[in-house]
Amino acid sequence: MNQLKSREPDSLALPGTLSDSLRAELIDFRRDLHMHPELGNQEFRTTAALKARLEAAGLAPKVLAAGTGLVCDIGTWDGVRPMLAIRADLDALPIPDVKTVAYRSTVPNRAHACGHDVHTTTVLGAGLVLADLDRQGLLPNAVRLIFQPAEEVLPGGAADAVAAGVLDGVGRIIAVHCDPKVDAGKIGLRHGAITSACDRLEVTLDGAGGHTARPHLTTDLVTAAARIAIDVPAVLARRVDARAGLSVTWGRIASGHACNVIPQHAELSGTIRCLDLRTWREAPDLVHAAVDEIATLHRAKSTINYVRGVPPVVNDPVVADLLHDAMAARRGPYAIEDTEQSLGGEDFSWYLEHVPGAMARLGVRVPGDPTHRDLHSGDFDVDERAIQVGVELFTAAALLDAAPAALTPPAPRL
């Protein structure tokens, strides 16, 4: 069981809701980002727009050394009590935007088809609201905003951000990810793993080619590639506990140019996904062994490029409860759904190697709309009312995290 809280929220009148003018501004900001998507490590325009808006609010954002992404502290850190960090990712995807909307992408073959424009806008909005609360003396503890580049670029820009010191002074970190299966106005949440690990696998095969009339004199690389494509997943299924969810899915196989010529070279590439952190750590050795065994059986020389991606995002129960309480305080307990573990990868996991944290799924589906616009699809779009939900979730979490009770793990629930 997920074991999320089911109790009614405490009676709290939290500040930090959005004004009508800021709500409209944030929608315009998101649409501007949507019209000007930038790929990982190329988010210069996005970074500049964020920097300008945060500076206009009297804040002092710092651009990361690589030139894209930035961090910004709200309030003054006392150097003792750890800060809460709120993370957004900035990059878009290399696919065309096929929607018919006024804010459609203006960049060919580039689209914010994963909702990072929404993530960025919600964290910006939270920063603006928290900065106003800080000026009123209503922000008890400093908060750090992290606008991270290159989430879509394995192994993820989060690892570079951590190396740049964005977690210095941070005790907990939170984030959201758009979910087109959840209605706007709600979030999905769970304890434990909420995403899977994701790596990339590239295999090349070489051997003596020849005439298809005499395959016994050749290394039949087409057959070898076909057997690797079929047998590697099957072999791994018998060497790993099925509950670990280790799977290999091929996206590309290439070999040969003529129907009567056995080629000398073949290539396969795909992804490896895993639900379990321990098995993910063992996966490279397991995959190498399986590929080599099958290639050797067919007298093919194999070269394996195993590209480490990201581990699973494993939500810390205490921080997940913080997000639960924040959402319950804003919109009531019925605005929170249990969610499943996804097979998608997310580099937010790299932060959780260093500090406890949690990610919630932010509902972006128009309530009652039967159309399914999936992530990483050219027609992906959101119900923009989700922006206000994300902002108010983050601001409530910042205020509740600063309360003394938030620092004590909850008592066991029956």
C-alpha angles and dihedrals in degrees: 000000000000092000097204117166116276099179122114113263120256114263100268131163098198120187120222106084121143127263118227091249094052091046090055092045092053092050089052090048092051092049091051090053090047091054092050108042119177129196126238115300089007098081095120097132092045091049092049092050092051093046092051094049094046092048090050086058090056095258130131109227118184121215114225117251094256089063098248128081127028146207127223130185121213113207127359119297112225092210091240113064111059118244128238111239124209115200134205131176121221112195133101133210132260095244132103121262106233099178122118100225135122091248096050115145114280092199116086114243093002125108142161089234097150100053098251089137087060093046090051093047094049092052091047090050091048089052093052092049093045091048089056091049090050091054088054092050091247100118107088097189137023120264128202124215116207118196103187128194130216105023089153094053113087126268084022135243091258091080090055091046091053090049088052090059102253090143096053105126093008121128101176137013133203136186144162134224124202115252118194090194093064123072119246108261093046139077132209117224141172143169116247127009114010099169134027133242115265127198134167124237126199121181127185123190127198134183146129112305129198147139119338087227089068108037091152088070093053142057099254097219096175090059091042091053091047092051092049090050091052104030104042093066089044094050092048090050088063097043099050132056106262090227089067089069095218108173137169117206120183120219100175139029121174132175140139138006107221133049095230099043124084104217128231095219138044134176135200129181134177146128134280118212128187134181096200125071097210094050090047089059090053096042100093094058092044093050094045091053094048095049094046093050094053094042091051091050088060095041092246125142109231130203116190127200107190108187113200111227124172136318121234119285102245111194115221107232095226093050091044087054089051090057090045092053092045093054092042091052091052103038109003132260093286090069089070124082130187108245134201129241109267126219089222120106126234127184091215081093091077091065089053090059085070109027135017115261147145140220125212127201109241113216112233102163117116103245110253094012109132093196113109114210105181128205116269090027124123093234095051114136138153143225098252092214083081089075092068090047092053094047094050092045091054096044092048090049090052092051095045092045089056091055113097092237090060090067093060119078111243119260115258112277122224 
